[in-house]
Amino acid sequence: MSQLESFSSIYQRASDRKGGSSGLESLLSASLSADEIGQYRDSELLSEMSKKVFQSGFVWRIVENKWPAYEASFFNFEPHKILMLSPEQLQQRATDPNLIRHMKKTMAIYDNALMTHDVAKEHGSLAEYIANWPSEEITGLWSVLKRRGTRLGGNTGPYFLRAIGKDTFLLTGDVQGYLKTHNLVDFGFSSKSGLNQVQAVFNQWQQESGRSLADISRILACSVGDNRV
């Protein structure tokens, strides 16, 4: 692996590209505290998780516009109510013209309701489980979501975490491109070894800068490529 570029250099380059530090800082947003995340209802988390599953590979605006209909059709995403749906009822929702016709993503709502229910039984609530997960091991939480959930691999799980205010970085095209170009990862980004390497890089930048992982991720993306933050 190559020597790690200082985060101050990355910040300066991103600042130059965004018209100064004020322009760059305006693109950043605060993550929530563990106490704030712990206040979520699991139904809220399941709703946002399901939305991110549908938005993956699809026009986000269309999903947003249809989401009130999803809330109505899926009992405001109360996990125990969704788990009472029969296969026939799920099939009906997967073909409902008011929703998005996609059987596998519709089934993911059921599967992830089951995961939410199971994690809540083990840890009190999914919200508490996520809130208490240490940011310096955030890729481990990505792996849990991918393994225990459905269609939460790739960036879908991390986008869900970012949406609820959990501090995380994202492996966007620009971030991956930077890490590859600077020879900071020896393994694939979907492998445990590769994710461990990426986590170590972000942890070092966090120790240097005192910034959140989310801010570091956005600033890095702004410093290179097409600025996919």
PDB file of C-alpha atoms in Angstrom:
ATOM      1  CA  MET A   1       0.000   0.000   0.000  1.00  0.00           C
ATOM      2  CA  SER A   2       1.121   3.557  -0.728  1.00  0.00           C
ATOM      3  CA  GLN A   3       1.763   6.319   1.778  1.00  0.00           C
ATOM      4  CA  LEU A   4      -1.460   7.971   2.867  1.00  0.00           C
ATOM      5  CA  GLU A   5      -2.020  11.524   1.650  1.00  0.00           C
ATOM      6  CA  SER A   6      -2.672  13.961   4.484  1.00  0.00           C
ATOM      7  CA  PHE A   7      -6.299  14.914   4.886  1.00  0.00           C
ATOM      8  CA  SER A   8      -5.335  18.587   4.998  1.00  0.00           C
ATOM      9  CA  SER A   9      -4.067  18.246   1.402  1.00  0.00           C
ATOM     10  CA  ILE A  10      -7.295  16.535   0.344  1.00  0.00           C
ATOM     11  CA  TYR A  11      -9.324  19.281   2.013  1.00  0.00           C
ATOM     12  CA  GLN A  12      -7.359  22.039   0.292  1.00  0.00           C
ATOM     13  CA  ARG A  13      -7.826  20.428  -3.120  1.00  0.00           C
ATOM     14  CA  ALA A  14     -11.557  19.993  -2.544  1.00  0.00           C
ATOM     15  CA  SER A  15     -11.821  23.571  -1.281  1.00  0.00           C
ATOM     16  CA  ASP A  16     -10.079  24.879  -4.412  1.00  0.00           C
ATOM     17  CA  ARG A  17     -12.543  22.989  -6.584  1.00  0.00           C
ATOM     18  CA  LYS A  18     -15.593  24.255  -4.683  1.00  0.00           C
ATOM     19  CA  GLY A  19     -14.785  27.945  -4.536  1.00  0.00           C
ATOM     20  CA  GLY A  20     -13.211  28.013  -1.107  1.00  0.00           C
ATOM     21  CA  SER A  21     -13.837  26.476   2.292  1.00  0.00           C
ATOM     22  CA  SER A  22     -17.264  28.107   2.684  1.00  0.00           C
ATOM     23  CA  GLY A  23     -18.472  26.515  -0.542  1.00  0.00           C
ATOM     24  CA  LEU A  24     -17.118  23.139   0.496  1.00  0.00           C
ATOM     25  CA  GLU A  25     -18.507  23.318   4.028  1.00  0.00           C
ATOM     26  CA  SER A  26     -21.959  24.128   2.634  1.00  0.00           C
ATOM     27  CA  LEU A  27     -22.020  20.659   1.052  1.00  0.00           C
ATOM     28  CA  LEU A  28     -21.555  18.906   4.395  1.00  0.00           C
ATOM     29  CA  SER A  29     -24.250  17.840   6.828  1.00  0.00           C
ATOM     30  CA  ALA A  30     -24.118  16.717  10.439  1.00  0.00           C
ATOM     31  CA  SER A  31     -24.604  13.120  11.524  1.00  0.00           C
ATOM     32  CA  LEU A  32     -26.888  12.353  14.467  1.00  0.00           C
ATOM     33  CA  SER A  33     -25.712  11.319  17.908  1.00  0.00           C
ATOM     34  CA  ALA A  34     -26.211   7.785  19.202  1.00  0.00           C
ATOM     35  CA  ASP A  35     -28.981   9.053  21.498  1.00  0.00           C
ATOM     36  CA  GLU A  36     -30.780  10.685  18.566  1.00  0.00           C
ATOM     37  CA  ILE A  37     -30.550   7.568  16.387  1.00  0.00           C
ATOM     38  CA  GLY A  38     -31.768   5.447  19.274  1.00  0.00           C
ATOM     39  CA  GLN A  39     -35.012   7.464  19.324  1.00  0.00           C
ATOM     40  CA  TYR A  40     -36.107   6.181  15.912  1.00  0.00           C
ATOM     41  CA  ARG A  41     -39.000   3.744  15.797  1.00  0.00           C
ATOM     42  CA  ASP A  42     -38.049   0.532  14.024  1.00  0.00           C
ATOM     43  CA  SER A  43     -40.927   1.178  11.614  1.00  0.00           C
ATOM     44  CA  GLU A  44     -39.201   4.407  10.556  1.00  0.00           C
ATOM     45  CA  LEU A  45     -35.951   2.549   9.955  1.00  0.00           C
ATOM     46  CA  LEU A  46     -37.693  -0.192   7.963  1.00  0.00           C
ATOM     47  CA  SER A  47     -39.413   2.443   5.831  1.00  0.00           C
ATOM     48  CA  GLU A  48     -36.154   4.229   5.009  1.00  0.00           C
ATOM     49  CA  MET A  49     -34.354   0.938   4.439  1.00  0.00           C
ATOM     50  CA  SER A  50     -37.072  -0.210   2.041  1.00  0.00           C
ATOM     51  CA  LYS A  51     -37.013   3.114   0.223  1.00  0.00           C
ATOM     52  CA  LYS A  52     -33.281   2.780  -0.373  1.00  0.00           C
ATOM     53  CA  VAL A  53     -33.803  -0.750  -1.737  1.00  0.00           C
ATOM     54  CA  PHE A  54     -36.305   0.576  -4.276  1.00  0.00           C
ATOM     55  CA  GLN A  55     -34.149   3.582  -5.145  1.00  0.00           C
ATOM     56  CA  SER A  56     -31.180   1.358  -5.975  1.00  0.00           C
ATOM     57  CA  GLY A  57     -30.883   1.374  -9.768  1.00  0.00           C
ATOM     58  CA  PHE A  58     -34.071   3.439 -10.119  1.00  0.00           C
ATOM     59  CA  VAL A  59     -35.059   7.113 -10.339  1.00  0.00           C
ATOM     60  CA  TRP A  60     -35.026   8.344  -6.746  1.00  0.00           C
ATOM     61  CA  ARG A  61     -37.673  11.029  -7.349  1.00  0.00           C
ATOM     62  CA  ILE A  62     -40.230   8.494  -8.582  1.00  0.00           C
ATOM     63  CA  VAL A  63     -39.702   6.362  -5.471  1.00  0.00           C
ATOM     64  CA  GLU A  64     -40.081   9.432  -3.238  1.00  0.00           C
ATOM     65  CA  ASN A  65     -43.343  10.367  -4.952  1.00  0.00           C
ATOM     66  CA  LYS A  66     -44.767   6.874  -4.491  1.00  0.00           C
ATOM     67  CA  TRP A  67     -43.623   6.434  -0.901  1.00  0.00           C
ATOM     68  CA  PRO A  68     -46.823   7.717   0.763  1.00  0.00           C
ATOM     69  CA  ALA A  69     -48.651   4.916  -1.074  1.00  0.00           C
ATOM     70  CA  TYR A  70     -46.095   2.428   0.288  1.00  0.00           C
ATOM     71  CA  GLU A  71     -46.623   3.728   3.819  1.00  0.00           C
ATOM     72  CA  ALA A  72     -50.375   3.161   3.421  1.00  0.00           C
ATOM     73  CA  SER A  73     -50.035  -0.242   1.779  1.00  0.00           C
ATOM     74  CA  PHE A  74     -47.479  -1.583   4.276  1.00  0.00           C
ATOM     75  CA  PHE A  75     -49.097  -0.444   7.567  1.00  0.00           C
ATOM     76  CA  ASN A  76     -46.614   2.422   8.050  1.00  0.00           C
ATOM     77  CA  PHE A  77     -43.905  -0.232   7.989  1.00  0.00           C
ATOM     78  CA  GLU A  78     -44.737  -1.754  11.356  1.00  0.00           C
ATOM     79  CA  PRO A  79     -42.623  -4.947  11.168  1.00  0.00           C
ATOM     80  CA  HIS A  80     -45.057  -7.239  13.012  1.00  0.00           C
ATOM     81  CA  LYS A  81     -47.912  -6.220  10.720  1.00  0.00           C
ATOM     82  CA  ILE A  82     -45.870  -6.790   7.557  1.00  0.00           C
ATOM     83  CA  LEU A  83     -44.919 -10.241   8.811  1.00  0.00           C
ATOM     84  CA  MET A  84     -48.627 -11.148   8.861  1.00  0.00           C
ATOM     85  CA  LEU A  85     -48.935 -10.638   5.090  1.00  0.00           C
ATOM     86  CA  SER A  86     -49.492 -13.793   3.059  1.00  0.00           C
ATOM     87  CA  PRO A  87     -47.554 -14.573  -0.146  1.00  0.00           C
ATOM     88  CA  GLU A  88     -50.726 -13.724  -2.092  1.00  0.00           C
ATOM     89  CA  GLN A  89     -51.003 -10.338  -0.401  1.00  0.00           C
ATOM     90  CA  LEU A  90     -47.359  -9.579  -1.163  1.00  0.00           C
ATOM     91  CA  GLN A  91     -47.925 -10.611  -4.775  1.00  0.00           C
ATOM     92  CA  GLN A  92     -50.867  -8.216  -4.978  1.00  0.00           C
ATOM     93  CA  ARG A  93     -48.726  -5.349  -3.716  1.00  0.00           C
ATOM     94  CA  ALA A  94     -45.952  -6.224  -6.179  1.00  0.00           C
ATOM     95  CA  THR A  95     -48.410  -5.743  -9.049  1.00  0.00           C
ATOM     96  CA  ASP A  96     -50.276  -2.726  -7.646  1.00  0.00           C
ATOM     97  CA  PRO A  97     -50.154   0.123 -10.236  1.00  0.00           C
ATOM     98  CA  ASN A  98     -49.972   2.662  -7.402  1.00  0.00           C
ATOM     99  CA  LEU A  99     -46.672   1.103  -6.307  1.00  0.00           C
ATOM    100  CA  ILE A 100     -43.592  -0.074  -8.210  1.00  0.00           C
ATOM    101  CA  ARG A 101     -43.997  -3.422  -9.908  1.00  0.00           C
ATOM    102  CA  HIS A 102     -40.980  -5.335  -8.694  1.00  0.00           C
ATOM    103  CA  MET A 103     -41.564  -8.645  -6.947  1.00  0.00           C
ATOM    104  CA  LYS A 104     -38.050  -9.141  -5.551  1.00  0.00           C
ATOM    105  CA  LYS A 105     -37.861  -5.665  -4.044  1.00  0.00           C
ATOM    106  CA  THR A 106     -41.367  -6.048  -2.633  1.00  0.00           C
ATOM    107  CA  MET A 107     -40.353  -9.335  -1.033  1.00  0.00           C
ATOM    108  CA  ALA A 108     -37.321  -7.539   0.423  1.00  0.00           C
ATOM    109  CA  ILE A 109     -39.728  -5.444   2.512  1.00  0.00           C
ATOM    110  CA  TYR A 110     -40.978  -8.656   4.126  1.00  0.00           C
ATOM    111  CA  ASP A 111     -37.480 -10.109   4.544  1.00  0.00           C
ATOM    112  CA  ASN A 112     -36.130  -6.914   6.096  1.00  0.00           C
ATOM    113  CA  ALA A 113     -39.155  -6.670   8.387  1.00  0.00           C
ATOM    114  CA  LEU A 114     -38.148 -10.111   9.648  1.00  0.00           C
ATOM    115  CA  MET A 115     -34.555  -8.961  10.146  1.00  0.00           C
ATOM    116  CA  THR A 116     -35.772  -5.850  11.996  1.00  0.00           C
ATOM    117  CA  HIS A 117     -37.989  -8.008  14.201  1.00  0.00           C
ATOM    118  CA  ASP A 118     -35.189 -10.473  14.966  1.00  0.00           C
ATOM    119  CA  VAL A 119     -32.604  -7.783  15.766  1.00  0.00           C
ATOM    120  CA  ALA A 120     -35.124  -6.058  18.037  1.00  0.00           C
ATOM    121  CA  LYS A 121     -35.640  -9.321  19.943  1.00  0.00           C
ATOM    122  CA  GLU A 122     -31.879  -9.659  20.387  1.00  0.00           C
ATOM    123  CA  HIS A 123     -30.932  -6.054  21.131  1.00  0.00           C
ATOM    124  CA  GLY A 124     -34.079  -4.214  22.209  1.00  0.00           C
ATOM    125  CA  SER A 125     -34.556  -2.414  18.898  1.00  0.00           C
ATOM    126  CA  LEU A 126     -32.860  -2.066  15.523  1.00  0.00           C
ATOM    127  CA  ALA A 127     -32.437   1.626  16.330  1.00  0.00           C
ATOM    128  CA  GLU A 128     -30.429   0.865  19.476  1.00  0.00           C
ATOM    129  CA  TYR A 129     -28.365  -1.735  17.652  1.00  0.00           C
ATOM    130  CA  ILE A 130     -27.393   0.744  14.938  1.00  0.00           C
ATOM    131  CA  ALA A 131     -26.940   3.637  17.367  1.00  0.00           C
ATOM    132  CA  ASN A 132     -24.449   1.714  19.492  1.00  0.00           C
ATOM    133  CA  TRP A 133     -22.353   0.390  16.611  1.00  0.00           C
ATOM    134  CA  PRO A 134     -18.890   2.066  16.705  1.00  0.00           C
ATOM    135  CA  SER A 135     -18.097   4.239  13.692  1.00  0.00           C
ATOM    136  CA  GLU A 136     -14.504   3.006  13.607  1.00  0.00           C
ATOM    137  CA  GLU A 137     -15.924  -0.387  12.608  1.00  0.00           C
ATOM    138  CA  ILE A 138     -18.754   0.850  10.372  1.00  0.00           C
ATOM    139  CA  THR A 139     -17.988  -1.580   7.550  1.00  0.00           C
ATOM    140  CA  GLY A 140     -18.844  -4.359   9.990  1.00  0.00           C
ATOM    141  CA  LEU A 141     -22.359  -2.921  10.218  1.00  0.00           C
ATOM    142  CA  TRP A 142     -22.521  -2.834   6.417  1.00  0.00           C
ATOM    143  CA  SER A 143     -21.705  -6.551   6.450  1.00  0.00           C
ATOM    144  CA  VAL A 144     -24.406  -7.301   9.034  1.00  0.00           C
ATOM    145  CA  LEU A 145     -27.043  -5.510   6.958  1.00  0.00           C
ATOM    146  CA  LYS A 146     -25.935  -7.381   3.844  1.00  0.00           C
ATOM    147  CA  ARG A 147     -25.827 -10.781   5.576  1.00  0.00           C
ATOM    148  CA  ARG A 148     -28.971 -10.556   7.666  1.00  0.00           C
ATOM    149  CA  GLY A 149     -31.022  -8.359   5.365  1.00  0.00           C
ATOM    150  CA  THR A 150     -32.073  -8.591   1.735  1.00  0.00           C
ATOM    151  CA  ARG A 151     -30.789  -6.381  -1.121  1.00  0.00           C
ATOM    152  CA  LEU A 152     -28.745  -4.286   1.307  1.00  0.00           C
ATOM    153  CA  GLY A 153     -25.332  -5.022  -0.175  1.00  0.00           C
ATOM    154  CA  GLY A 154     -23.197  -2.624  -2.205  1.00  0.00           C
ATOM    155  CA  ASN A 155     -23.929   0.993  -1.310  1.00  0.00           C
ATOM    156  CA  THR A 156     -27.605   0.375  -0.447  1.00  0.00           C
ATOM    157  CA  GLY A 157     -26.913  -0.367   3.219  1.00  0.00           C
ATOM    158  CA  PRO A 158     -24.512   2.583   3.605  1.00  0.00           C
ATOM    159  CA  TYR A 159     -26.972   4.941   1.856  1.00  0.00           C
ATOM    160  CA  PHE A 160     -29.630   3.805   4.335  1.00  0.00           C
ATOM    161  CA  LEU A 161     -27.293   4.516   7.254  1.00  0.00           C
ATOM    162  CA  ARG A 162     -26.434   7.950   5.887  1.00  0.00           C
ATOM    163  CA  ALA A 163     -30.144   8.722   5.395  1.00  0.00           C
ATOM    164  CA  ILE A 164     -30.891   8.078   9.080  1.00  0.00           C
ATOM    165  CA  GLY A 165     -27.900  10.105  10.263  1.00  0.00           C
ATOM    166  CA  LYS A 166     -25.563   7.252  11.199  1.00  0.00           C
ATOM    167  CA  ASP A 167     -21.994   8.322  10.553  1.00  0.00           C
ATOM    168  CA  THR A 168     -20.577   6.394   7.622  1.00  0.00           C
ATOM    169  CA  PHE A 169     -18.522   6.918   4.508  1.00  0.00           C
ATOM    170  CA  LEU A 170     -19.686   5.816   1.063  1.00  0.00           C
ATOM    171  CA  LEU A 171     -17.754   3.916  -1.569  1.00  0.00           C
ATOM    172  CA  THR A 172     -18.932   6.037  -4.482  1.00  0.00           C
ATOM    173  CA  GLY A 173     -17.192   5.842  -7.837  1.00  0.00           C
ATOM    174  CA  ASP A 174     -14.985   8.815  -6.997  1.00  0.00           C
ATOM    175  CA  VAL A 175     -13.987   7.428  -3.601  1.00  0.00           C
ATOM    176  CA  GLN A 176     -13.199   4.013  -5.055  1.00  0.00           C
ATOM    177  CA  GLY A 177     -11.252   5.668  -7.878  1.00  0.00           C
ATOM    178  CA  TYR A 178      -9.122   7.640  -5.429  1.00  0.00           C
ATOM    179  CA  LEU A 179      -8.372   4.584  -3.287  1.00  0.00           C
ATOM    180  CA  LYS A 180      -7.402   2.534  -6.358  1.00  0.00           C
ATOM    181  CA  THR A 181      -5.285   5.280  -7.927  1.00  0.00           C
ATOM    182  CA  HIS A 182      -3.354   5.758  -4.693  1.00  0.00           C
ATOM    183  CA  ASN A 183      -2.931   1.998  -4.177  1.00  0.00           C
ATOM    184  CA  LEU A 184      -4.613   2.092  -0.769  1.00  0.00           C
ATOM    185  CA  VAL A 185      -6.582  -1.129  -1.261  1.00  0.00           C
ATOM    186  CA  ASP A 186      -5.107  -4.484  -2.241  1.00  0.00           C
ATOM    187  CA  PHE A 187      -8.391  -6.410  -2.328  1.00  0.00           C
ATOM    188  CA  GLY A 188     -11.856  -6.000  -3.826  1.00  0.00           C
ATOM    189  CA  PHE A 189     -14.188  -3.463  -2.244  1.00  0.00           C
ATOM    190  CA  SER A 190     -16.767  -6.149  -1.558  1.00  0.00           C
ATOM    191  CA  SER A 191     -14.307  -8.379   0.308  1.00  0.00           C
ATOM    192  CA  LYS A 192     -13.799  -8.314   4.059  1.00  0.00           C
ATOM    193  CA  SER A 193     -10.079  -7.670   3.636  1.00  0.00           C
ATOM    194  CA  GLY A 194     -10.707  -4.787   1.245  1.00  0.00           C
ATOM    195  CA  LEU A 195     -13.298  -3.204   3.538  1.00  0.00           C
ATOM    196  CA  ASN A 196     -10.931  -3.532   6.493  1.00  0.00           C
ATOM    197  CA  GLN A 197      -8.278  -1.661   4.523  1.00  0.00           C
ATOM    198  CA  VAL A 198     -10.712   1.098   3.564  1.00  0.00           C
ATOM    199  CA  GLN A 199     -11.912   1.387   7.158  1.00  0.00           C
ATOM    200  CA  ALA A 200      -8.316   1.760   8.361  1.00  0.00           C
ATOM    201  CA  VAL A 201      -7.683   4.565   5.842  1.00  0.00           C
ATOM    202  CA  PHE A 202     -10.799   6.475   6.900  1.00  0.00           C
ATOM    203  CA  ASN A 203     -10.005   5.923  10.574  1.00  0.00           C
ATOM    204  CA  GLN A 204      -6.575   7.458  10.085  1.00  0.00           C
ATOM    205  CA  TRP A 205      -8.026  10.488   8.298  1.00  0.00           C
ATOM    206  CA  GLN A 206     -10.599  10.828  11.083  1.00  0.00           C
ATOM    207  CA  GLN A 207      -7.895  10.796  13.741  1.00  0.00           C
ATOM    208  CA  GLU A 208      -5.975  13.450  11.810  1.00  0.00           C
ATOM    209  CA  SER A 209      -8.918  15.742  11.062  1.00  0.00           C
ATOM    210  CA  GLY A 210     -11.411  15.132  13.876  1.00  0.00           C
ATOM    211  CA  ARG A 211     -14.157  15.080  11.264  1.00  0.00           C
ATOM    212  CA  SER A 212     -16.980  12.601  10.804  1.00  0.00           C
ATOM    213  CA  LEU A 213     -16.632   9.739   8.341  1.00  0.00           C
ATOM    214  CA  ALA A 214     -19.477  11.267   6.319  1.00  0.00           C
ATOM    215  CA  ASP A 215     -17.650  14.590   6.003  1.00  0.00           C
ATOM    216  CA  ILE A 216     -14.390  12.875   5.072  1.00  0.00           C
ATOM    217  CA  SER A 217     -16.183  10.855   2.397  1.00  0.00           C
ATOM    218  CA  ARG A 218     -17.840  13.932   0.868  1.00  0.00           C
ATOM    219  CA  ILE A 219     -14.672  16.022   0.985  1.00  0.00           C
ATOM    220  CA  LEU A 220     -12.659  13.228  -0.623  1.00  0.00           C
ATOM    221  CA  ALA A 221     -15.240  12.895  -3.408  1.00  0.00           C
ATOM    222  CA  CYS A 222     -15.146  16.658  -3.963  1.00  0.00           C
ATOM    223  CA  SER A 223     -11.367  16.535  -4.314  1.00  0.00           C
ATOM    224  CA  VAL A 224     -11.393  14.226  -7.333  1.00  0.00           C
ATOM    225  CA  GLY A 225     -13.383  13.046 -10.355  1.00  0.00           C
ATOM    226  CA  ASP A 226     -17.024  13.924 -10.898  1.00  0.00           C
ATOM    227  CA  ASN A 227     -17.808  14.764  -7.262  1.00  0.00           C
ATOM    228  CA  ARG A 228     -20.212  11.878  -6.642  1.00  0.00           C
ATOM    229  CA  VAL A 229     -20.604  12.440  -2.897  1.00  0.00           C
TER     230      VAL A 229
END
